[in-house]
Amino acid sequence: MPDTPNLDERRAALESIAKEVRGCDQCPLHSGRTKAVPGAGRADADIMFIGEAPGYYEDQQGLPFVGASGKYLDQLLGQIGLSRQDVFITNVIKCRPPGNRDPLPAEIETCTGAYLDRQIEIIRPRLIATLGRFSMALFFPKNSRISRIHGQPKRSGGRIYYPLFHPAAVLRNPNLRPVMEEDFKRMLTLIEEIDQAGEIEDEPPPPKQLSLF
Ligand code: URA
């Protein structure tokens, strides 16, 4: 992959990863899947959404977020003037866990190492929006609570990481709807920041705690 790949090169590289994903047998989840779900969207998207794992409908269709959570995600994108063609959407793991159980640490490690990390490297999104706690845990400290840090961007390595609730959690708890919608709206401001700044400045390190003695 050249230093600054053009759109065709990125599309080709993503398609080749997608082929690998569809034939993957690196963890036991492959034996229970109908279709693997590599991800979909713009190969040069500024914004990449990372969910948790395919559910029933995603497993049937081989596409990310096509069930109820996906319909809600489409609505949220629409509210800020975007559609899924403008962004890239994928998941931490690419195959549906049995009964939609939580992904296991070994599955996450294998799948992100084999696929997600490479997808990020190819797409080079300027903002990564994490949906739910499993994708949040890839980029934020392990003890982070989503209820505390949702909607608070972290600038690192020239990129913005933006933790959001999982759409399914919001559908289960309608009290979270206004919060989720505010968090999405704030993404517009972040996109403006990206458009105006040539580079995203990293967050300054936290100030040293002054000793009282
Ligand atoms: N939930 C996810 O985390 N990802 C999907 O693709 C669908 C539902």
XYZ file of N, CA, C and O and ligand atoms in Angstrom:
860
model
N 0.855 -1.209 0.000
C 0.000 0.000 0.000
C 0.885 1.253 0.000
O 1.709 1.429 0.904
N 0.736 2.134 -1.038
C 1.567 3.340 -1.070
C 1.274 4.255 0.118
O 0.264 4.090 0.791
N 2.168 5.274 0.299
C 2.033 6.173 1.444
C 0.670 6.837 1.520
O 0.026 6.852 2.557
N 0.252 7.442 0.388
C -1.093 8.027 0.347
C -1.873 7.318 -0.752
O -1.830 7.713 -1.908
N -2.565 6.251 -0.393
C -3.270 5.477 -1.426
C -4.420 6.279 -2.024
O -5.055 7.071 -1.325
N -4.647 6.108 -3.322
C -5.803 6.798 -3.917
C -7.064 5.960 -3.677
O -7.010 4.858 -3.127
N -8.196 6.512 -4.116
C -9.479 5.878 -3.808
C -9.560 4.451 -4.353
O -10.011 3.530 -3.662
N -9.090 4.269 -5.600
C -9.167 2.922 -6.195
C -8.320 1.925 -5.404
O -8.721 0.781 -5.199
N -7.143 2.385 -4.993
C -6.264 1.492 -4.218
C -6.906 1.132 -2.881
O -6.825 -0.003 -2.411
N -7.555 2.104 -2.274
C -8.210 1.820 -0.984
C -9.362 0.841 -1.181
O -9.551 -0.080 -0.392
N -10.158 1.080 -2.254
C -11.290 0.162 -2.502
C -10.786 -1.255 -2.712
O -11.340 -2.207 -2.178
N -9.719 -1.374 -3.504
C -9.191 -2.706 -3.810
C -8.670 -3.370 -2.530
O -8.912 -4.560 -2.285
N -7.968 -2.590 -1.711
C -7.404 -3.157 -0.469
C -8.530 -3.593 0.474
O -8.459 -4.659 1.105
N -9.599 -2.780 0.546
C -10.722 -3.147 1.431
C -11.446 -4.370 0.907
O -11.877 -5.241 1.673
N -11.581 -4.463 -0.417
C -12.262 -5.618 -0.988
C -11.446 -6.883 -0.731
O -12.002 -7.950 -0.458
N -10.137 -6.737 -0.787
C -9.328 -7.934 -0.537
C -9.430 -8.371 0.935
O -9.497 -9.567 1.242
N -9.528 -7.402 1.854
C -9.769 -7.762 3.260
C -11.148 -8.411 3.397
O -11.313 -9.420 4.092
N -12.146 -7.844 2.708
C -13.508 -8.392 2.806
C -13.518 -9.859 2.347
O -14.179 -10.704 2.949
N -12.765 -10.143 1.282
C -12.691 -11.540 0.803
C -12.096 -12.445 1.868
O -12.574 -13.547 2.117
N -11.022 -11.944 2.504
C -10.403 -12.740 3.581
C -11.408 -12.984 4.705
O -11.488 -14.083 5.249
N -12.148 -11.929 5.056
C -13.120 -12.058 6.149
C -14.155 -13.127 5.801
O -14.494 -13.987 6.626
N -14.630 -13.099 4.541
C -15.681 -14.057 4.143
C -15.182 -15.497 4.179
O -15.975 -16.420 4.334
N -13.872 -15.663 4.045
C -13.333 -17.029 4.075
C -12.631 -17.348 5.387
O -11.951 -18.363 5.493
N -12.777 -16.455 6.378
C -11.975 -16.586 7.601
C -12.381 -17.800 8.435
O -13.569 -18.074 8.618
N -11.370 -18.515 8.949
C -11.662 -19.586 9.919
C -10.700 -19.473 11.108
O -10.330 -20.468 11.716
N -10.324 -18.211 11.420
C -9.321 -18.020 12.487
C -9.877 -18.161 13.898
O -9.115 -18.187 14.848
N -11.212 -18.177 14.062
C -11.752 -18.423 15.402
C -13.016 -19.264 15.264
O -13.581 -19.375 14.170
N -13.484 -19.859 16.357
C -14.621 -20.789 16.258
C -15.919 -20.148 15.742
O -16.818 -20.867 15.301
N -16.017 -18.815 15.771
C -17.272 -18.193 15.321
C -17.579 -18.493 13.855
O -18.726 -18.433 13.428
N -16.534 -18.857 13.083
C -16.789 -19.062 11.648
C -17.763 -20.219 11.410
O -18.540 -20.195 10.466
N -17.757 -21.194 12.336
C -18.569 -22.389 12.061
C -20.069 -22.117 12.278
O -20.903 -22.843 11.762
N -20.403 -21.045 13.022
C -21.819 -20.775 13.264
C -22.397 -19.681 12.382
O -23.581 -19.378 12.463
N -21.562 -19.086 11.542
C -22.089 -17.932 10.795
C -22.831 -18.354 9.525
O -22.559 -19.414 8.957
N -23.774 -17.494 9.113
C -24.370 -17.629 7.786
C -23.486 -16.844 6.834
O -22.955 -17.390 5.867
N -23.306 -15.543 7.129
C -22.387 -14.718 6.335
C -21.521 -13.909 7.282
O -22.017 -13.373 8.277
N -20.260 -13.790 6.942
C -19.400 -12.867 7.682
C -19.758 -11.446 7.230
O -20.299 -11.237 6.145
N -19.440 -10.470 8.105
C -19.835 -9.080 7.830
C -18.589 -8.188 7.891
O -18.223 -7.685 8.958
N -17.935 -7.979 6.756
C -16.670 -7.229 6.793
C -16.855 -5.744 7.130
O -15.996 -5.150 7.777
N -17.963 -5.139 6.658
C -18.141 -3.693 6.826
C -18.495 -3.110 5.473
O -18.353 -3.775 4.447
N -18.984 -1.856 5.473
C -19.412 -1.253 4.214
C -19.351 0.263 4.302
O -19.484 0.842 5.379
N -19.141 0.887 3.150
C -19.161 2.347 3.088
C -18.031 2.884 2.241
O -17.420 2.147 1.456
N -17.750 4.167 2.424
C -16.714 4.847 1.636
C -15.326 4.362 2.018
O -14.993 4.309 3.206
N -14.520 4.101 0.998
C -13.160 3.619 1.260
C -12.262 4.735 1.788
O -11.200 4.462 2.349
N -12.693 6.001 1.587
C -11.874 7.113 2.088
C -12.694 7.977 3.054
O -12.551 9.201 3.093
N -13.569 7.310 3.813
C -14.468 8.051 4.707
C -13.692 8.820 5.777
O -12.710 8.307 6.316
N -14.152 10.028 6.069
C -13.586 10.777 7.203
C -14.077 10.183 8.518
O -13.432 10.320 9.553
N -15.273 9.587 8.479
C -15.868 9.068 9.713
C -16.077 7.574 9.599
O -16.668 7.082 8.631
N -15.590 6.859 10.607
C -15.773 5.404 10.641
C -16.531 5.063 11.921
O -16.142 5.510 13.003
N -17.614 4.316 11.789
C -18.367 3.842 12.953
C -17.975 2.394 13.216
O -17.944 1.581 12.284
N -17.705 2.089 14.482
C -17.362 0.707 14.827
C -18.343 0.205 15.880
O -18.393 0.717 17.006
N -19.152 -0.773 15.481
C -20.097 -1.393 16.397
C -19.461 -2.594 17.082
O -18.232 -2.702 17.160
N -20.319 -3.485 17.547
C -19.825 -4.606 18.352
C -19.627 -5.861 17.494
O -18.502 -6.290 17.259
N -20.721 -6.417 17.019
C -20.670 -7.685 16.280
C -21.956 -7.792 15.465
O -22.973 -7.199 15.826
N -21.920 -8.553 14.381
C -23.156 -8.739 13.616
C -24.233 -9.405 14.470
O -23.923 -10.243 15.330
N -25.476 -9.019 14.254
C -26.617 -9.702 14.876
C -27.283 -10.606 13.843
O -26.699 -10.909 12.796
N -28.515 -10.984 14.120
C -29.224 -11.951 13.266
C -29.316 -11.464 11.807
O -28.973 -12.185 10.880
N -29.800 -10.244 11.616
C -30.049 -9.766 10.241
C -28.744 -9.505 9.488
O -28.646 -9.747 8.287
N -27.736 -9.021 10.223
C -26.434 -8.772 9.599
C -25.836 -10.098 9.136
O -25.270 -10.198 8.043
N -25.989 -11.127 9.968
C -25.481 -12.459 9.643
C -26.202 -13.035 8.410
O -25.613 -13.731 7.592
N -27.482 -12.715 8.286
C -28.239 -13.199 7.122
C -27.788 -12.485 5.844
O -27.685 -13.089 4.793
N -27.521 -11.169 5.971
C -27.280 -10.373 4.756
C -25.807 -10.099 4.462
O -25.469 -9.657 3.369
N -24.941 -10.286 5.448
C -23.516 -9.987 5.239
C -23.218 -8.497 5.248
O -22.166 -8.060 4.772
N -24.158 -7.702 5.798
C -23.972 -6.239 5.842
C -24.128 -5.740 7.275
O -24.928 -6.300 8.039
N -23.384 -4.667 7.636
C -23.450 -4.190 9.015
C -24.705 -3.355 9.285
O -25.179 -2.632 8.396
N -25.217 -3.459 10.493
C -26.308 -2.589 10.963
C -27.474 -2.513 9.967
O -27.799 -1.445 9.449
N -28.084 -3.665 9.705
C -29.260 -3.670 8.826
C -30.545 -3.995 9.591
O -31.617 -4.007 9.015
N -30.435 -4.275 10.910
C -31.626 -4.545 11.717
C -32.141 -3.260 12.356
O -31.920 -2.155 11.843
N -32.824 -3.406 13.481
C -33.434 -2.247 14.150
C -32.377 -1.203 14.535
O -32.590 0.006 14.353
N -31.234 -1.666 15.053
C -30.168 -0.709 15.432
C -29.700 0.068 14.217
O -29.384 1.260 14.311
N -29.626 -0.621 13.093
C -29.162 0.015 11.860
C -30.149 1.070 11.370
O -29.746 2.125 10.885
N -31.438 0.764 11.509
C -32.447 1.748 11.067
C -32.319 3.010 11.921
O -32.417 4.135 11.425
N -32.090 2.798 13.216
C -31.923 3.957 14.109
C -30.637 4.719 13.762
O -30.625 5.956 13.734
N -29.579 3.965 13.460
C -28.324 4.618 13.067
C -28.543 5.460 11.802
O -28.049 6.592 11.701
N -29.297 4.929 10.847
C -29.615 5.699 9.630
C -30.327 7.000 9.981
O -30.030 8.058 9.423
N -31.279 6.899 10.935
C -32.016 8.110 11.352
C -31.074 9.136 11.965
O -31.150 10.329 11.660
N -30.207 8.647 12.842
C -29.267 9.560 13.520
C -28.349 10.234 12.502
O -28.078 11.437 12.591
N -27.881 9.446 11.533
C -27.019 10.027 10.488
C -27.811 11.075 9.710
O -27.311 12.174 9.440
N -29.050 10.731 9.374
C -29.908 11.649 8.616
C -30.098 12.973 9.352
O -30.105 14.040 8.741
N -30.214 12.887 10.680
C -30.430 14.116 11.462
C -29.246 15.073 11.371
O -29.375 16.256 11.636
N -28.068 14.548 11.028
C -26.926 15.474 10.869
C -26.509 15.567 9.390
O -25.375 15.933 9.070
N -27.430 15.226 8.530
C -27.206 15.444 7.087
C -26.279 14.444 6.436
O -25.693 14.714 5.392
N -26.126 13.271 7.049
C -25.254 12.254 6.466
C -26.053 11.000 6.140
O -27.139 10.780 6.677
N -25.481 10.166 5.280
C -26.080 8.856 5.042
C -24.963 7.823 5.142
O -23.780 8.185 5.218
N -25.329 6.546 5.093
C -24.256 5.563 5.266
C -23.277 5.536 4.101
O -22.170 5.026 4.245
N -23.659 6.119 2.963
C -22.700 6.204 1.845
C -21.563 7.190 2.142
O -20.531 7.176 1.489
N -21.782 8.071 3.124
C -20.760 9.085 3.443
C -19.727 8.581 4.440
O -18.728 9.257 4.689
N -20.007 7.453 5.080
C -19.158 6.991 6.192
C -18.787 5.526 5.952
O -19.250 4.926 4.983
N -17.949 4.985 6.821
C -17.690 3.538 6.764
C -18.194 2.938 8.071
O -17.950 3.485 9.137
N -18.924 1.820 7.952
C -19.496 1.185 9.150
C -18.988 -0.251 9.239
O -19.084 -1.011 8.267
N -18.451 -0.589 10.388
C -18.019 -1.970 10.590
C -18.193 -2.338 12.062
O -18.806 -1.605 12.830
N -17.656 -3.482 12.435
C -17.781 -3.981 13.806
C -16.429 -4.433 14.331
O -15.510 -4.698 13.557
N -16.351 -4.567 15.656
C -15.127 -5.084 16.274
C -14.865 -6.497 15.760
O -13.758 -6.816 15.329
N -15.885 -7.354 15.812
C -15.715 -8.702 15.251
C -16.682 -8.884 14.082
O -17.728 -8.243 14.017
N -16.286 -9.732 13.166
C -16.979 -9.786 11.867
C -17.971 -10.940 11.734
O -18.623 -11.058 10.698
N -18.061 -11.805 12.734
C -19.014 -12.915 12.671
C -19.930 -12.875 13.894
O -19.507 -12.476 14.983
N -21.163 -13.318 13.692
C -22.154 -13.259 14.778
C -21.849 -14.293 15.854
O -21.740 -15.487 15.556
N -21.750 -13.851 17.107
C -21.589 -14.827 18.198
C -22.914 -15.553 18.434
O -23.983 -14.966 18.225
N -22.858 -16.821 18.865
C -24.093 -17.576 19.070
C -25.024 -16.862 20.048
O -24.583 -16.405 21.111
N -26.298 -16.758 19.663
C -27.294 -16.110 20.531
C -26.972 -14.657 20.833
O -27.455 -14.118 21.820
N -26.145 -14.026 20.012
C -25.729 -12.622 20.221
C -25.027 -12.404 21.558
O -25.116 -11.314 22.132
N -24.324 -13.417 22.037
C -23.587 -13.215 23.296
C -22.459 -12.213 23.060
O -22.119 -11.893 21.925
N -21.905 -11.712 24.193
C -20.792 -10.761 24.087
C -19.597 -11.432 23.403
O -19.331 -12.618 23.627
N -18.847 -10.654 22.617
C -17.617 -11.210 22.040
C -16.613 -11.552 23.142
O -16.527 -10.837 24.151
N -15.861 -12.625 22.942
C -14.852 -13.027 23.934
C -13.539 -12.287 23.656
O -13.257 -11.953 22.497
N -12.734 -12.074 24.709
C -11.469 -11.358 24.491
C -10.619 -11.969 23.378
O -10.040 -11.242 22.569
N -10.571 -13.299 23.297
C -9.722 -13.931 22.264
C -10.295 -13.647 20.869
O -9.536 -13.457 19.906
N -11.621 -13.625 20.751
C -12.239 -13.337 19.443
C -11.928 -11.894 19.033
O -11.615 -11.612 17.871
N -11.991 -10.996 20.017
C -11.723 -9.583 19.731
C -10.271 -9.410 19.281
O -9.983 -8.739 18.288
N -9.378 -10.064 20.005
C -7.961 -9.901 19.682
C -7.647 -10.456 18.290
O -6.979 -9.801 17.480
N -8.146 -11.644 18.022
C -7.863 -12.260 16.725
C -8.448 -11.417 15.592
O -7.776 -11.129 14.597
N -9.695 -11.027 15.751
C -10.405 -10.372 14.642
C -9.900 -8.948 14.400
O -9.726 -8.540 13.248
N -9.635 -8.207 15.475
C -9.150 -6.834 15.260
C -7.739 -6.862 14.670
O -7.424 -6.083 13.772
N -6.917 -7.788 15.158
C -5.548 -7.895 14.638
C -5.556 -8.281 13.163
O -4.765 -7.786 12.363
N -6.481 -9.156 12.806
C -6.499 -9.640 11.416
C -7.184 -8.646 10.474
O -6.792 -8.535 9.311
N -8.197 -7.933 10.941
C -9.028 -7.165 9.995
C -9.255 -5.693 10.362
O -8.994 -4.808 9.555
N -9.780 -5.424 11.567
C -10.165 -4.038 11.879
C -8.972 -3.083 11.803
O -9.061 -2.001 11.221
N -7.850 -3.499 12.380
C -6.678 -2.611 12.380
C -6.275 -2.263 10.946
O -5.915 -1.121 10.640
N -6.344 -3.263 10.075
C -5.968 -3.012 8.668
C -7.002 -2.131 7.973
O -6.660 -1.285 7.147
N -8.284 -2.318 8.306
C -9.312 -1.452 7.694
C -9.080 0.004 8.079
O -9.174 0.904 7.247
N -8.745 0.215 9.355
C -8.498 1.590 9.821
C -7.294 2.181 9.090
O -7.309 3.334 8.652
N -6.262 1.351 8.923
C -5.044 1.820 8.270
C -5.315 2.221 6.812
O -4.729 3.170 6.304
N -6.204 1.498 6.156
C -6.500 1.791 4.747
C -7.409 3.013 4.622
O -7.171 3.912 3.819
N -8.466 3.047 5.419
C -9.454 4.129 5.295
C -8.892 5.441 5.836
O -9.157 6.504 5.316
N -8.069 5.337 6.866
C -7.510 6.528 7.531
C -8.589 7.538 7.929
O -8.528 8.719 7.540
N -9.609 7.095 8.671
C -10.671 8.037 9.047
C -10.118 9.114 9.968
O -9.161 8.872 10.710
N -10.697 10.295 9.893
C -10.233 11.364 10.783
C -10.997 11.332 12.091
O -10.570 11.913 13.075
N -12.151 10.650 12.062
C -12.907 10.482 13.310
C -13.392 9.034 13.386
O -13.962 8.516 12.427
N -13.106 8.392 14.506
C -13.633 7.046 14.743
C -14.698 7.158 15.827
O -14.402 7.570 16.954
N -15.941 6.846 15.468
C -17.030 6.864 16.449
C -17.268 5.434 16.905
O -17.553 4.551 16.080
N -17.089 5.206 18.202
C -17.297 3.858 18.730
C -18.753 3.736 19.189
O -19.302 4.652 19.808
N -19.371 2.620 18.850
C -20.766 2.378 19.225
C -20.792 1.257 20.260
O -20.587 0.093 19.911
N -20.969 1.639 21.510
C -21.026 0.628 22.564
C -19.688 0.391 23.208
O -18.659 0.916 22.785
N -19.732 -0.443 24.267
C -18.552 -0.528 25.136
C -17.427 -1.370 24.540
O -16.259 -1.174 24.865
N -17.749 -2.322 23.643
C -16.667 -3.172 23.136
C -15.741 -2.403 22.199
O -14.524 -2.567 22.257
N -16.312 -1.558 21.341
C -15.414 -0.788 20.476
C -14.785 0.363 21.261
O -13.625 0.706 21.031
N -15.509 0.916 22.240
C -14.916 1.949 23.097
C -13.647 1.406 23.769
O -12.623 2.090 23.843
N -13.729 0.157 24.222
C -12.602 -0.427 24.975
C -11.346 -0.583 24.113
O -10.253 -0.744 24.645
N -11.487 -0.508 22.788
C -10.298 -0.616 21.935
C -9.466 0.661 21.982
O -8.273 0.624 21.701
N -10.109 1.797 22.288
C -9.416 3.086 22.147
C -9.377 3.916 23.425
O -8.729 4.958 23.462
N -10.126 3.504 24.438
C -10.194 4.274 25.683
C -9.712 3.391 26.833
O -9.732 2.160 26.714
N -9.280 4.015 27.939
C -8.763 3.219 29.051
C -9.775 2.158 29.486
O -10.982 2.348 29.403
N -9.224 1.041 29.936
C -10.044 -0.138 30.229
C -11.156 0.123 31.256
O -12.205 -0.495 31.214
N -10.881 1.044 32.200
C -11.910 1.262 33.237
C -12.934 2.338 32.835
O -13.724 2.779 33.655
N -12.919 2.754 31.543
C -13.863 3.802 31.119
C -15.297 3.293 31.197
O -15.574 2.148 30.857
N -16.189 4.172 31.646
C -17.622 3.830 31.666
C -18.286 4.628 30.560
O -18.155 5.845 30.504
N -19.038 3.933 29.724
C -19.650 4.627 28.587
C -20.634 5.689 29.063
O -20.765 6.752 28.453
N -21.292 5.412 30.195
C -22.273 6.384 30.697
C -21.581 7.685 31.126
O -22.216 8.726 31.212
N -20.274 7.614 31.372
C -19.537 8.819 31.782
C -18.874 9.514 30.619
O -18.778 10.739 30.596
N -18.339 8.749 29.670
C -17.472 9.399 28.669
C -18.130 9.551 27.297
O -17.521 10.115 26.393
N -19.374 9.068 27.141
C -20.022 9.218 25.835
C -20.050 10.700 25.444
O -20.201 11.578 26.314
N -19.849 10.949 24.166
C -19.925 12.337 23.679
C -18.705 13.177 24.003
O -18.707 14.382 23.749
N -17.665 12.568 24.582
C -16.450 13.349 24.888
C -15.318 12.902 23.968
O -14.778 11.810 24.134
N -14.971 13.756 22.987
C -13.958 13.353 22.011
C -12.566 13.286 22.614
O -12.232 14.058 23.519
N -11.778 12.354 22.101
C -10.359 12.286 22.497
C -9.531 12.478 21.226
O -9.773 11.796 20.227
N -8.595 13.406 21.253
C -7.765 13.672 20.077
C -6.421 12.991 20.266
O -5.727 13.266 21.231
N -6.095 12.128 19.349
C -4.849 11.377 19.509
C -4.356 10.905 18.141
O -5.153 10.430 17.322
N -3.036 11.070 17.910
C -2.444 10.595 16.660
C -3.077 11.228 15.428
O -3.193 10.582 14.382
N -3.498 12.491 15.543
C -4.076 13.176 14.391
C -5.497 12.747 14.084
O -6.008 13.000 12.988
N -6.145 12.090 15.039
C -7.498 11.567 14.791
C -8.357 11.874 16.014
O -7.836 12.053 17.113
N -9.678 11.932 15.795
C -10.595 12.097 16.919
C -11.279 10.761 17.190
O -11.788 10.120 16.259
N -11.255 10.349 18.438
C -12.000 9.148 18.855
C -13.212 9.637 19.627
O -13.084 10.464 20.531
N -14.385 9.124 19.250
C -15.620 9.693 19.791
C -16.525 8.571 20.298
O -17.106 7.815 19.496
N -16.631 8.423 21.614
C -17.418 7.306 22.160
C -18.916 7.610 22.200
O -19.329 8.663 22.697
N -19.693 6.689 21.673
C -21.154 6.843 21.653
C -21.801 5.605 22.256
O -21.216 4.506 22.224
N -23.019 5.779 22.753
C -23.789 4.608 23.173
C -24.048 3.719 21.960
O -24.063 4.194 20.814
N -24.305 2.440 22.218
C -24.709 1.565 21.131
C -26.175 1.875 20.796
O -27.000 2.020 21.714
N -26.526 1.971 19.507
C -27.927 2.255 19.161
C -28.906 1.275 19.813
O -30.016 1.681 20.207
N -28.510 0.006 19.966
C -29.423 -0.971 20.585
C -29.708 -0.603 22.037
O -30.825 -0.790 22.531
N -28.690 -0.050 22.723
C -28.884 0.349 24.128
C -29.878 1.499 24.197
O -30.690 1.579 25.129
N -29.830 2.378 23.198
C -30.749 3.526 23.190
C -32.168 3.045 22.866
O -33.137 3.527 23.446
N -32.272 2.067 21.960
C -33.602 1.535 21.652
C -34.203 0.846 22.874
O -35.409 0.892 23.100
N -33.335 0.220 23.677
C -33.826 -0.448 24.899
C -34.198 0.561 25.979
O -35.042 0.305 26.812
N -33.510 1.696 25.985
C -33.734 2.691 27.031
C -34.008 4.060 26.393
O -33.091 4.858 26.188
N -35.267 4.331 26.055
C -35.611 5.549 25.319
C -35.191 6.838 26.027
O -35.072 7.876 25.383
N -34.924 6.766 27.347
C -34.429 7.971 28.038
C -33.111 8.446 27.438
O -32.733 9.604 27.613
N -32.396 7.525 26.788
C -31.084 7.897 26.239
C -31.188 8.595 24.878
O -30.199 9.094 24.358
N -32.395 8.600 24.299
C -32.535 9.161 22.948
C -32.030 10.603 22.823
O -31.218 10.902 21.939
N -32.519 11.520 23.711
C -32.037 12.902 23.564
C -30.526 13.016 23.734
O -29.873 13.806 23.053
N -29.975 12.198 24.626
C -28.525 12.226 24.873
C -27.796 11.786 23.598
O -26.837 12.418 23.139
N -28.251 10.687 23.009
C -27.621 10.154 21.801
C -27.729 11.178 20.668
O -26.779 11.394 19.913
N -28.888 11.825 20.578
C -29.078 12.778 19.484
C -28.180 14.006 19.671
O -27.607 14.517 18.714
N -27.997 14.426 20.920
C -27.061 15.532 21.199
C -25.636 15.124 20.839
O -24.891 15.897 20.251
N -25.277 13.897 21.230
C -23.917 13.417 20.922
C -23.692 13.398 19.408
O -22.613 13.751 18.918
N -24.711 12.986 18.664
C -24.571 12.972 17.203
C -24.418 14.395 16.667
O -23.599 14.642 15.800
N -25.211 15.312 17.220
C -25.123 16.704 16.736
C -23.731 17.265 17.004
O -23.188 18.007 16.193
N -23.165 16.887 18.153
C -21.834 17.394 18.493
C -20.798 16.895 17.473
O -19.771 17.512 17.247
N -21.122 15.781 16.847
C -20.205 15.253 15.840
C -20.053 16.245 14.685
O -19.013 16.325 14.056
N -21.125 17.027 14.415
C -21.047 18.039 13.352
C -19.959 19.061 13.649
O -19.207 19.457 12.768
N -19.902 19.496 14.910
C -18.868 20.465 15.308
C -17.490 19.846 15.127
O -16.550 20.504 14.688
N -17.389 18.566 15.460
C -16.090 17.893 15.328
C -15.702 17.786 13.852
O -14.542 17.926 13.486
N -16.702 17.548 13.017
C -16.414 17.449 11.582
C -15.938 18.808 11.057
O -15.015 18.890 10.256
N -16.566 19.879 11.569
C -16.099 21.226 11.174
C -14.649 21.438 11.609
O -13.840 21.968 10.869
N -14.348 20.989 12.826
C -12.969 21.118 13.320
C -12.011 20.390 12.375
O -10.952 20.887 12.013
N -12.443 19.194 11.930
C -11.614 18.410 11.022
C -11.433 19.158 9.697
O -10.346 19.223 9.152
N -12.537 19.749 9.205
C -12.467 20.445 7.918
C -11.553 21.658 7.991
O -10.856 21.969 7.036
N -11.589 22.354 9.147
C -10.815 23.593 9.250
C -9.347 23.341 9.563
O -8.477 23.996 9.037
N -9.102 22.328 10.395
C -7.714 22.077 10.809
C -7.046 21.186 9.772
O -7.644 20.235 9.294
N -5.833 21.522 9.398
C -5.079 20.609 8.538
C -4.807 19.335 9.317
O -4.916 18.233 8.816
N -4.451 19.504 10.544
C -4.099 18.381 11.419
C -4.923 18.480 12.692
O -5.184 19.577 13.176
N -5.301 17.355 13.234
C -5.939 17.354 14.549
C -4.819 17.378 15.590
O -3.925 16.540 15.566
N -4.887 18.386 16.451
C -3.858 18.469 17.511
C -4.127 17.419 18.575
O -5.274 17.266 19.006
N -3.092 16.753 19.001
C -3.269 15.802 20.102
C -3.624 16.544 21.380
O -3.245 17.701 21.565
N -4.346 15.851 22.236
C -4.673 16.406 23.545
C -3.390 16.664 24.337
O -2.483 15.824 24.307
N -3.271 17.814 25.045
C -2.084 17.969 25.893
C -2.115 16.929 27.001
O -3.204 16.518 27.423
N -0.933 16.485 27.462
C -0.943 15.508 28.559
C -1.592 16.125 29.788
O -1.535 17.352 29.956
N -2.216 15.340 30.653
C -2.868 15.911 31.834
C -1.842 16.605 32.717
O -0.698 16.167 32.786
N -2.238 17.730 33.369
C -1.278 18.449 34.206
C -0.795 17.564 35.336
O -1.559 16.724 35.825
N 0.480 17.772 35.716
C 1.020 16.973 36.814
C 0.335 17.375 38.106
O 0.068 18.550 38.347
N 0.004 16.380 38.910
C -0.607 16.656 40.223
C 0.424 17.333 41.110
O 1.534 16.837 41.261
N 0.070 18.532 41.602
C 1.041 19.202 42.473
C 0.989 18.596 43.867
O -0.081 18.367 44.416
N 2.151 18.355 44.383
C 2.174 17.786 45.726
C 1.845 18.887 46.736
O 2.226 20.039 46.579
N 1.087 18.551 47.712
C 0.727 19.537 48.723
C 1.820 19.693 49.774
O 1.792 20.593 50.589
N 2.769 18.802 49.749
C 3.807 18.847 50.791
C 5.176 19.074 50.193
O 5.438 18.712 49.071
N -25.081 -4.397 16.387
C -23.776 -4.223 16.113
O -22.989 -3.953 17.002
N -23.376 -4.341 14.871
C -24.191 -4.616 13.864
O -23.733 -4.705 12.722
C -25.558 -4.785 14.165
C -25.987 -4.666 15.436
